[in-house]
Short mmCIF file of C-alpha atoms and ligand atoms in Angstrom, two decimals:
data_model
loop_
_atom_site.label_atom_id
_atom_site.label_comp_id
_atom_site.label_asym_id
_atom_site.label_seq_id
_atom_site.Cartn_x
_atom_site.Cartn_y
_atom_site.Cartn_z
CA MET A 1 0.00 0.00 0.00
CA THR A 2 2.62 2.52 -1.01
CA THR A 3 0.01 4.97 -2.31
CA ASP A 4 -1.58 5.02 1.12
CA SER A 5 1.58 5.65 3.08
CA THR A 6 0.64 8.83 4.95
CA ASN A 7 -2.74 7.51 6.06
CA THR A 8 -1.10 4.23 7.07
CA GLU A 9 1.65 5.98 8.99
CA LEU A 10 -0.81 8.20 10.81
CA PHE A 11 -3.03 5.25 11.65
CA GLU A 12 -0.06 3.34 13.08
CA ARG A 13 0.85 6.31 15.27
CA ALA A 14 -2.80 6.79 16.21
CA ARG A 15 -3.20 3.16 17.24
CA LYS A 16 -0.32 3.50 19.66
CA ALA A 17 -1.61 6.69 21.24
CA ILE A 18 -5.42 6.31 21.03
CA PRO A 19 -7.57 3.16 21.56
CA GLY A 20 -8.18 1.69 18.13
CA GLY A 21 -6.55 4.78 16.67
CA VAL A 22 -9.81 6.75 16.81
CA ASN A 23 -11.87 8.91 19.13
CA SER A 24 -15.20 7.43 18.01
CA PRO A 25 -15.34 3.72 17.10
CA VAL A 26 -16.94 3.69 13.65
CA ARG A 27 -14.18 5.93 12.25
CA ALA A 28 -11.77 2.96 12.50
CA PHE A 29 -13.28 1.25 9.39
CA GLY A 30 -13.93 -1.85 11.54
CA ALA A 31 -16.98 -2.86 9.50
CA VAL A 32 -15.30 -2.45 6.11
CA GLY A 33 -11.64 -3.19 6.85
CA GLY A 34 -8.64 -1.24 5.64
CA VAL A 35 -6.98 1.94 6.80
CA PRO A 36 -9.13 4.99 7.53
CA LYS A 37 -8.37 8.19 5.66
CA PHE A 38 -7.03 11.04 7.76
CA ILE A 39 -8.83 14.13 6.60
CA ALA A 40 -6.79 17.28 6.26
CA ARG A 41 -9.46 19.72 5.12
CA GLY A 42 -12.93 20.20 3.72
CA GLU A 43 -14.19 22.32 0.80
CA GLY A 44 -17.96 22.52 0.31
CA ALA A 45 -19.14 19.04 -0.69
CA TYR A 46 -15.57 17.68 -0.73
CA ILE A 47 -12.99 16.47 1.76
CA VAL A 48 -9.28 16.06 1.13
CA ASP A 49 -7.14 13.51 2.93
CA GLU A 50 -3.56 13.82 4.18
CA GLU A 51 -2.31 12.45 0.86
CA GLY A 52 -4.12 15.13 -1.09
CA LYS A 53 -6.82 12.81 -2.47
CA ARG A 54 -10.22 14.48 -2.88
CA TYR A 55 -13.51 12.80 -2.09
CA LEU A 56 -17.07 13.83 -2.79
CA ASP A 57 -18.50 13.60 0.73
CA PHE A 58 -21.90 12.11 1.58
CA MET A 59 -21.15 11.64 5.28
CA GLY A 60 -21.07 15.31 6.28
CA SER A 61 -19.32 14.47 9.56
CA TRP A 62 -22.30 12.17 10.36
CA GLY A 63 -24.87 14.92 10.02
CA PRO A 64 -23.76 18.33 11.32
CA LEU A 65 -22.57 19.79 8.02
CA ILE A 66 -25.86 20.68 6.37
CA LEU A 67 -24.14 23.67 4.72
CA GLY A 68 -21.18 21.58 3.57
CA HIS A 69 -17.59 22.07 4.74
CA CYS A 70 -16.16 25.50 5.49
CA HIS A 71 -19.14 27.67 4.66
CA PRO A 72 -17.43 31.07 4.41
CA GLU A 73 -19.92 32.86 6.69
CA VAL A 74 -19.64 30.22 9.40
CA ILE A 75 -15.85 30.27 9.23
CA GLU A 76 -15.81 34.06 9.47
CA VAL A 77 -18.09 34.06 12.51
CA VAL A 78 -15.98 31.39 14.20
CA GLN A 79 -12.75 33.30 13.56
CA ASN A 80 -14.18 36.59 14.79
CA LYS A 81 -15.73 35.05 17.88
CA ALA A 82 -12.60 33.08 18.77
CA ALA A 83 -10.57 36.28 18.64
CA LEU A 84 -12.78 37.70 21.40
CA GLY A 85 -12.17 34.78 23.74
CA THR A 86 -13.06 31.11 23.48
CA THR A 87 -14.73 30.50 26.85
CA PHE A 88 -15.67 32.52 29.91
CA GLY A 89 -17.61 30.27 32.27
CA ALA A 90 -20.04 33.16 32.59
CA PRO A 91 -23.15 33.90 30.52
CA CYS A 92 -22.69 35.34 27.03
CA ARG A 93 -25.00 36.95 24.48
CA ALA A 94 -24.57 34.17 21.89
CA GLU A 95 -26.29 31.68 24.22
CA VAL A 96 -29.39 33.86 24.40
CA ASP A 97 -29.37 34.46 20.65
CA LEU A 98 -29.12 30.76 19.80
CA ALA A 99 -31.70 29.77 22.45
CA GLU A 100 -34.23 32.26 21.05
CA MET A 101 -33.52 31.04 17.53
CA VAL A 102 -34.05 27.39 18.50
CA LEU A 103 -37.31 28.20 20.30
CA SER A 104 -38.59 30.16 17.31
CA MET A 105 -37.90 27.22 15.00
CA TYR A 106 -39.14 24.38 17.21
CA PRO A 107 -42.55 25.40 18.62
CA ALA A 108 -42.83 22.49 21.10
CA LEU A 109 -40.09 24.09 23.19
CA GLU A 110 -40.49 27.01 25.58
CA GLN A 111 -37.01 26.66 27.04
CA VAL A 112 -33.79 25.01 25.96
CA ARG A 113 -30.56 24.10 27.77
CA PHE A 114 -27.28 23.78 25.84
CA VAL A 115 -24.75 21.01 26.44
CA SER A 116 -21.76 19.88 24.37
CA SER A 117 -22.92 16.71 22.58
CA GLY A 118 -25.97 14.72 21.56
CA SER A 119 -25.13 12.07 24.17
CA GLU A 120 -25.19 14.68 26.89
CA ALA A 121 -28.50 15.99 25.61
CA THR A 122 -30.28 12.61 25.73
CA MET A 123 -28.68 11.70 29.07
CA SER A 124 -29.88 14.98 30.58
CA ALA A 125 -33.37 14.68 29.05
CA ILE A 126 -33.73 11.21 30.59
CA ARG A 127 -32.64 12.52 34.00
CA LEU A 128 -35.12 15.37 33.69
CA ALA A 129 -37.93 12.96 32.72
CA ARG A 130 -37.19 10.80 35.75
CA GLY A 131 -36.90 13.80 38.04
CA ALA A 132 -40.10 15.39 36.78
CA THR A 133 -42.24 12.24 36.88
CA GLY A 134 -40.71 10.60 39.95
CA ARG A 135 -40.55 7.35 37.95
CA ASP A 136 -37.51 5.26 36.99
CA LEU A 137 -38.41 3.20 33.91
CA ILE A 138 -37.63 4.44 30.44
CA VAL A 139 -38.56 2.88 27.11
CA LYS A 140 -36.36 2.87 24.03
CA PHE A 141 -36.59 1.15 20.67
CA SER A 142 -34.31 -1.45 19.27
CA GLY A 143 -32.39 0.08 16.36
CA CYS A 144 -32.47 3.65 17.70
CA TYR A 145 -29.22 5.20 18.90
CA HIS A 146 -29.23 7.92 21.51
CA GLY A 147 -25.55 8.32 22.32
CA HIS A 148 -23.39 6.53 24.84
CA ALA A 149 -25.00 7.23 28.23
CA ASP A 150 -25.28 4.11 30.44
CA HIS A 151 -29.06 3.79 30.45
CA LEU A 152 -29.20 4.10 26.65
CA LEU A 153 -26.52 1.51 25.83
CA VAL A 154 -29.13 -1.15 26.27
CA ALA A 155 -30.39 -3.85 23.92
CA ALA A 156 -33.54 -5.95 23.95
CA GLY A 157 -33.54 -8.80 26.45
CA SER A 158 -34.12 -12.38 25.42
CA GLY A 159 -37.54 -13.85 24.64
CA LEU A 160 -40.62 -11.92 25.70
CA ALA A 161 -38.91 -9.86 28.38
CA THR A 162 -38.69 -6.17 27.58
CA ALA A 163 -36.18 -5.42 30.37
CA GLY A 164 -32.96 -4.39 28.65
CA GLN A 165 -29.52 -5.96 28.73
CA PRO A 166 -26.34 -3.89 28.67
CA SER A 167 -25.08 -3.51 25.09
CA SER A 168 -21.67 -2.40 26.37
CA ALA A 169 -19.34 -3.75 29.00
CA GLY A 170 -19.30 -1.45 32.00
CA VAL A 171 -23.05 -0.82 32.07
CA PRO A 172 -24.47 -2.41 35.24
CA LYS A 173 -27.21 -5.02 34.64
CA ASP A 174 -29.38 -3.42 37.30
CA PHE A 175 -29.13 -0.13 35.52
CA ALA A 176 -29.96 -1.60 32.09
CA ALA A 177 -32.98 -3.32 33.64
CA LEU A 178 -34.58 0.11 34.12
CA THR A 179 -34.60 0.53 30.35
CA LEU A 180 -37.35 -1.38 28.56
CA VAL A 181 -36.70 -2.11 24.90
CA LEU A 182 -39.44 -2.37 22.26
CA PRO A 183 -39.27 -3.11 18.53
CA LEU A 184 -40.01 -0.22 16.18
CA ASP A 185 -43.14 -0.31 14.01
CA ASP A 186 -45.09 -2.54 16.44
CA GLU A 187 -48.12 -0.87 18.02
CA GLU A 188 -49.36 -4.01 19.73
CA LYS A 189 -46.15 -4.53 21.72
CA ALA A 190 -46.13 -0.87 22.76
CA LYS A 191 -49.76 -1.07 23.89
CA ALA A 192 -49.11 -4.27 25.84
CA LEU A 193 -46.11 -2.74 27.59
CA PHE A 194 -48.07 0.34 28.59
CA ALA A 195 -50.98 -1.79 29.82
CA ALA A 196 -48.57 -3.65 32.10
CA GLU A 197 -46.08 -0.95 33.17
CA GLY A 198 -47.50 2.40 32.02
CA LYS A 199 -47.71 3.99 35.46
CA ARG A 200 -44.05 3.18 36.19
CA ILE A 201 -42.71 4.64 32.93
CA ALA A 202 -41.01 8.04 33.11
CA ALA A 203 -40.47 8.46 29.38
CA VAL A 204 -40.37 6.93 25.94
CA ILE A 205 -37.40 8.06 23.88
CA ILE A 206 -37.40 7.57 20.12
CA GLU A 207 -35.71 8.87 17.01
CA PRO A 208 -38.90 9.88 15.19
CA ILE A 209 -36.92 9.27 11.99
CA PRO A 210 -34.65 6.38 13.05
CA ALA A 211 -31.43 7.01 11.13
CA ASN A 212 -28.75 5.10 13.01
CA ASN A 213 -29.47 1.58 11.77
CA GLY A 214 -30.26 2.29 8.21
CA LEU A 215 -33.21 4.60 7.74
CA LEU A 216 -36.09 2.78 9.45
CA LEU A 217 -38.99 4.98 8.41
CA GLN A 218 -41.93 4.82 10.82
CA HIS A 219 -45.61 5.21 10.04
CA LYS A 220 -47.08 8.39 11.49
CA GLU A 221 -49.76 6.24 13.19
CA PHE A 222 -47.08 4.46 15.20
CA LEU A 223 -45.70 7.75 16.52
CA LEU A 224 -49.25 8.97 17.25
CA THR A 225 -49.87 5.79 19.25
CA LEU A 226 -46.76 6.52 21.33
CA ARG A 227 -47.98 10.08 21.84
CA ARG A 228 -51.36 8.80 23.08
CA LEU A 229 -49.94 5.99 25.27
CA THR A 230 -47.45 8.28 27.02
CA ARG A 231 -50.05 11.00 27.61
CA GLU A 232 -52.57 8.53 29.07
CA ALA A 233 -49.94 7.01 31.37
CA GLY A 234 -48.53 10.33 32.58
CA ALA A 235 -45.20 9.50 30.93
CA LEU A 236 -43.18 11.87 28.75
CA LEU A 237 -42.47 11.47 25.05
CA ILE A 238 -38.92 12.43 24.08
CA PHE A 239 -38.09 12.98 20.42
CA ASP A 240 -34.38 12.49 19.84
CA GLU A 241 -33.90 14.93 16.98
CA VAL A 242 -30.10 14.90 17.06
CA ILE A 243 -30.12 13.95 13.36
CA SER A 244 -33.56 15.11 12.23
CA GLY A 245 -33.56 18.46 14.05
CA PHE A 246 -33.14 21.42 11.65
CA ARG A 247 -32.52 18.94 8.82
CA VAL A 248 -35.90 17.59 7.74
CA ALA A 249 -37.77 20.84 8.50
CA PRO A 250 -37.12 23.96 10.60
CA GLY A 251 -39.05 22.23 13.37
CA GLY A 252 -37.53 18.79 12.76
CA ALA A 253 -39.53 15.57 12.67
CA ALA A 254 -42.05 17.07 15.11
CA GLU A 255 -43.04 19.55 12.39
CA LEU A 256 -42.92 16.97 9.62
CA PHE A 257 -45.28 14.61 11.47
CA GLY A 258 -47.29 17.29 13.25
CA ILE A 259 -46.66 15.62 16.61
CA THR A 260 -45.60 17.54 19.71
CA PRO A 261 -43.18 15.75 22.04
CA ASP A 262 -42.77 16.71 25.71
CA LEU A 263 -39.00 16.96 25.40
CA ALA A 264 -36.72 17.11 22.38
CA THR A 265 -32.97 16.59 22.09
CA PHE A 266 -30.60 18.09 19.55
CA GLY A 267 -26.98 17.83 18.45
CA LYS A 268 -25.11 17.76 15.15
CA ILE A 269 -26.54 20.66 13.06
CA ILE A 270 -27.25 22.82 16.12
CA GLY A 271 -23.51 23.43 16.59
CA GLY A 272 -22.75 24.21 12.95
CA GLY A 273 -19.78 21.81 13.08
CA LEU A 274 -18.68 22.65 16.62
CA PRO A 275 -19.59 20.58 19.70
CA VAL A 276 -23.11 21.54 20.82
CA GLY A 277 -26.08 19.55 22.05
CA ALA A 278 -29.36 20.78 23.52
CA TYR A 279 -32.52 19.60 25.17
CA GLY A 280 -35.73 21.45 25.76
CA GLY A 281 -39.42 21.34 26.57
CA SER A 282 -42.16 23.31 28.26
CA ARG A 283 -41.22 25.96 30.81
CA GLN A 284 -42.95 23.87 33.46
CA LEU A 285 -40.81 20.80 32.71
CA MET A 286 -37.58 22.75 32.31
CA ALA A 287 -38.18 24.38 35.71
CA HIS A 288 -37.06 21.06 37.23
CA ILE A 289 -33.51 21.74 36.01
CA ALA A 290 -30.89 23.30 38.32
CA PRO A 291 -30.56 26.07 39.38
CA GLU A 292 -34.38 26.49 39.31
CA GLY A 293 -35.16 22.92 40.26
CA PRO A 294 -33.66 19.79 41.82
CA VAL A 295 -32.48 17.97 38.63
CA TYR A 296 -28.76 18.66 38.43
CA GLN A 297 -27.04 19.22 35.10
CA ALA A 298 -24.05 21.44 34.29
CA GLY A 299 -21.09 21.91 31.94
CA THR A 300 -17.86 23.92 31.99
CA LEU A 301 -17.96 24.50 28.22
CA SER A 302 -21.77 24.48 27.84
CA GLY A 303 -23.00 27.46 25.85
CA ASN A 304 -19.49 28.05 24.57
CA PRO A 305 -19.47 31.39 22.71
CA VAL A 306 -17.67 30.16 19.58
CA ALA A 307 -19.86 27.07 19.25
CA MET A 308 -23.05 29.08 19.88
CA ALA A 309 -22.06 31.54 17.16
CA ALA A 310 -21.36 28.73 14.67
CA GLY A 311 -24.76 27.19 15.42
CA LEU A 312 -26.56 30.51 15.11
CA ALA A 313 -24.84 31.36 11.83
CA THR A 314 -25.79 27.93 10.45
CA LEU A 315 -29.45 28.22 11.41
CA ARG A 316 -29.65 31.75 10.00
CA ILE A 317 -28.19 30.64 6.69
CA LEU A 318 -30.62 27.70 6.54
CA GLN A 319 -33.55 30.08 6.99
CA ARG A 320 -32.26 32.68 4.57
CA GLU A 321 -31.50 30.13 1.86
CA LYS A 322 -34.87 28.35 2.23
CA ALA A 323 -32.69 25.33 2.72
CA TRP A 324 -35.45 22.80 3.34
CA THR A 325 -37.07 23.38 -0.05
CA LYS A 326 -33.70 23.18 -1.79
CA LEU A 327 -32.62 20.06 0.08
CA GLU A 328 -35.88 18.34 -0.75
CA GLU A 329 -35.41 19.18 -4.44
CA MET A 330 -31.86 17.90 -4.40
CA GLY A 331 -32.94 14.81 -2.48
CA ALA A 332 -35.65 14.10 -5.03
CA LEU A 333 -33.14 14.52 -7.86
CA LEU A 334 -30.70 12.17 -6.14
CA GLU A 335 -33.45 9.61 -5.59
CA LYS A 336 -34.46 9.75 -9.25
CA GLU A 337 -30.88 9.43 -10.51
CA VAL A 338 -29.87 6.66 -8.13
CA LYS A 339 -32.98 4.62 -8.87
CA ALA A 340 -32.42 5.04 -12.62
CA ALA A 341 -28.72 4.18 -12.29
CA LEU A 342 -29.40 1.01 -10.31
CA ALA A 343 -32.42 -0.11 -12.37
CA GLY A 344 -30.51 -2.82 -14.22
CA VAL A 345 -28.13 -4.18 -11.56
CA THR A 346 -28.39 -7.73 -10.22
CA THR A 347 -27.51 -6.94 -6.58
CA PRO A 348 -30.61 -6.49 -4.38
CA TRP A 349 -31.06 -2.89 -3.23
CA ASP A 350 -33.61 -0.43 -1.95
CA PHE A 351 -33.48 3.32 -1.54
CA THR A 352 -35.10 5.25 1.32
CA ARG A 353 -35.06 8.98 1.85
CA VAL A 354 -36.43 11.80 3.97
CA GLY A 355 -35.41 15.15 2.50
CA SER A 356 -31.61 15.21 2.54
CA ILE A 357 -31.18 11.95 4.54
CA PHE A 358 -30.93 8.83 2.41
CA TRP A 359 -30.01 5.20 2.74
CA LEU A 360 -29.28 2.37 0.36
CA SER A 361 -30.10 -1.04 1.76
CA PHE A 362 -28.54 -3.97 0.01
CA GLN A 363 -31.12 -6.53 1.01
CA LYS A 364 -34.10 -8.31 -0.49
CA GLY A 365 -37.70 -7.56 0.40
CA GLY A 366 -37.66 -3.79 0.44
CA ALA A 367 -36.63 -1.24 3.01
CA PRO A 368 -37.18 -2.47 6.59
CA ARG A 369 -39.00 -0.48 9.30
CA SER A 370 -37.49 -2.26 12.31
CA ALA A 371 -34.01 -3.39 13.34
CA GLU A 372 -35.24 -6.99 13.53
CA LYS A 373 -35.81 -6.92 9.75
CA LEU A 374 -32.28 -5.78 8.90
CA ASP A 375 -30.33 -8.32 6.88
CA GLN A 376 -27.13 -8.90 8.84
CA ASN A 377 -25.39 -10.11 5.67
CA ALA A 378 -25.82 -6.78 3.89
CA GLY A 379 -22.53 -5.73 5.48
CA GLU A 380 -20.62 -8.29 3.43
CA ARG A 381 -22.10 -6.99 0.17
CA PHE A 382 -21.32 -3.45 1.31
CA LYS A 383 -17.58 -3.88 2.00
CA PRO A 384 -16.25 -4.14 -1.58
CA LEU A 385 -18.73 -1.51 -2.71
CA PHE A 386 -17.49 0.92 -0.07
CA HIS A 387 -13.85 0.47 -1.05
CA THR A 388 -14.60 0.74 -4.76
CA LEU A 389 -16.42 4.03 -4.19
CA LEU A 390 -13.67 5.34 -1.93
CA GLU A 391 -11.08 4.48 -4.56
CA ARG A 392 -13.14 6.43 -7.10
CA GLY A 393 -13.34 9.45 -4.84
CA ILE A 394 -16.77 9.00 -3.25
CA TYR A 395 -16.85 9.10 0.55
CA ILE A 396 -19.84 7.42 2.20
CA PRO A 397 -20.04 6.28 5.84
CA PRO A 398 -18.00 3.10 6.45
CA SER A 399 -20.94 0.86 7.36
CA ALA A 400 -23.88 -0.69 5.53
CA TYR A 401 -26.21 0.53 8.27
CA GLU A 402 -25.36 4.24 8.25
CA VAL A 403 -27.33 6.87 6.38
CA MET A 404 -25.92 9.43 3.97
CA PHE A 405 -26.51 13.17 3.87
CA LEU A 406 -26.84 15.85 1.25
CA SER A 407 -25.76 19.39 2.06
CA LEU A 408 -26.47 22.74 0.46
CA ALA A 409 -22.99 22.48 -1.07
CA HIS A 410 -23.88 19.48 -3.27
CA THR A 411 -24.67 20.33 -6.88
CA PRO A 412 -26.72 18.45 -9.49
CA GLN A 413 -23.37 17.56 -11.08
CA ASP A 414 -22.22 15.98 -7.77
CA ILE A 415 -25.42 13.96 -7.70
CA SER A 416 -24.91 12.67 -11.25
CA THR A 417 -21.33 11.78 -10.40
CA PHE A 418 -22.52 9.84 -7.37
CA ALA A 419 -25.23 7.96 -9.28
CA GLY A 420 -22.82 7.00 -12.05
CA GLU A 421 -20.02 5.89 -9.74
CA LEU A 422 -22.51 3.97 -7.62
CA ARG A 423 -23.83 2.03 -10.63
CA ASP A 424 -20.31 1.20 -11.78
CA ALA A 425 -19.24 0.16 -8.29
CA VAL A 426 -22.31 -2.04 -7.75
CA ASN A 427 -21.75 -3.72 -11.11
CA ALA A 428 -18.01 -4.15 -10.51
CA THR A 429 -18.52 -5.70 -7.09
CA ALA A 430 -21.53 -7.88 -8.05
CA ALA A 431 -19.43 -9.66 -10.67
CA ALA A 432 -16.65 -10.44 -8.19
C1 PLP B 501 -25.34 11.18 16.94
C2 PLP B 501 -26.55 10.89 17.77
C3 PLP B 501 -26.56 10.99 19.17
C4 PLP B 501 -25.30 11.22 19.94
O1 PLP B 501 -24.76 12.45 19.68
P1 PLP B 501 -23.16 12.68 19.99
O2 PLP B 501 -22.97 14.12 19.71
O3 PLP B 501 -22.45 11.75 19.08
O4 PLP B 501 -22.96 12.35 21.43
C5 PLP B 501 -27.75 10.84 19.84
N1 PLP B 501 -28.89 10.59 19.17
C6 PLP B 501 -28.93 10.46 17.84
C7 PLP B 501 -30.23 10.23 17.16
C8 PLP B 501 -27.75 10.59 17.09
O5 PLP B 501 -27.80 10.41 15.77
#
């Protein structure tokens, strides 16, 4: 691998200094094999690695970069803000500006609290739900990802039991048992669980557009059933909008479905490429948070002025550019071109999309709506395809079960390039 020498060298150094060579597991290319690319810089819809190779990027840093890389206005704001001081540990104007912006875009919220990641947002929302209801049980769905907090690293138990099992070493069994796990797209199981345990449930947390295990699109009726069940039981409904927030509509999936959650969590886009998360709800619920209430939650770098400014600049540009209309148009174009490009191939595939989020499943029987219906062998078909695309300068997430993103920086030409390269790569790898 002489052509890959800088990436290889860096990965060798990284593996000595950092577990697995990465600071977030999926970056290590574990599911696809090979040496990850070390990215030196971004330019709109493109990234460039340490060896100077350019890639057309459909990962967008896993979701935050809805404007593409290095949007000049965002970069300018970040540079100007940083020059004034990067952190104070005291309130700053940018926090108020971003909070007001978020509330104006997401009507279900009357107050919002900023943290530094999506994981922190969901962890804090769960604590708030427990504190506000005085109940301990939470319900999550198999196939949804909510970050790496202990009570959310939980998988379905065996057999009929809904009590969760730790999905990571280091999560106590007793703790995981407080998380009940349901399958997506199954109203009957949700109803049965609420009939049995409803009065002990603090909250149901769901990605209303599950986008961490493929794109497992839910029927609106299913989400409405969860809204009704939680309300009747006095439990809270938490929409984890870390991916969908500000991407599928100004008001996220809540706006798209017309369903109002009690709490919502954000990350990714809200920081405009810098580390920001947030959670919010009604004033009455948020009054439980310290210093007003007894639910403790804090952060040295929370509401960081540079990160707030990057988030605010991003949201302003999205509004000004009527981004959601444009992204839907580009998404529709991509869908049309990909479907046409793959029409003749022999490999099984399906295409799912919500606005600028899309996923190609390489399995028979159409796009699944629950994690249980995911074909675990799709990963094997994906590996050679991934490397072929990478070789040809197309960067997609290194896993068969990750979604792809369009940004405002992608052009119709980029979309045609993608569709063409995809067809060639699928054909090249199907024959092998
Ligand atoms: C990415 C993600 C998280 C975790 O956010 P981090 O910033 O990675 O901690 C939580 N929920 C969903 C839906 C996500 O996609």
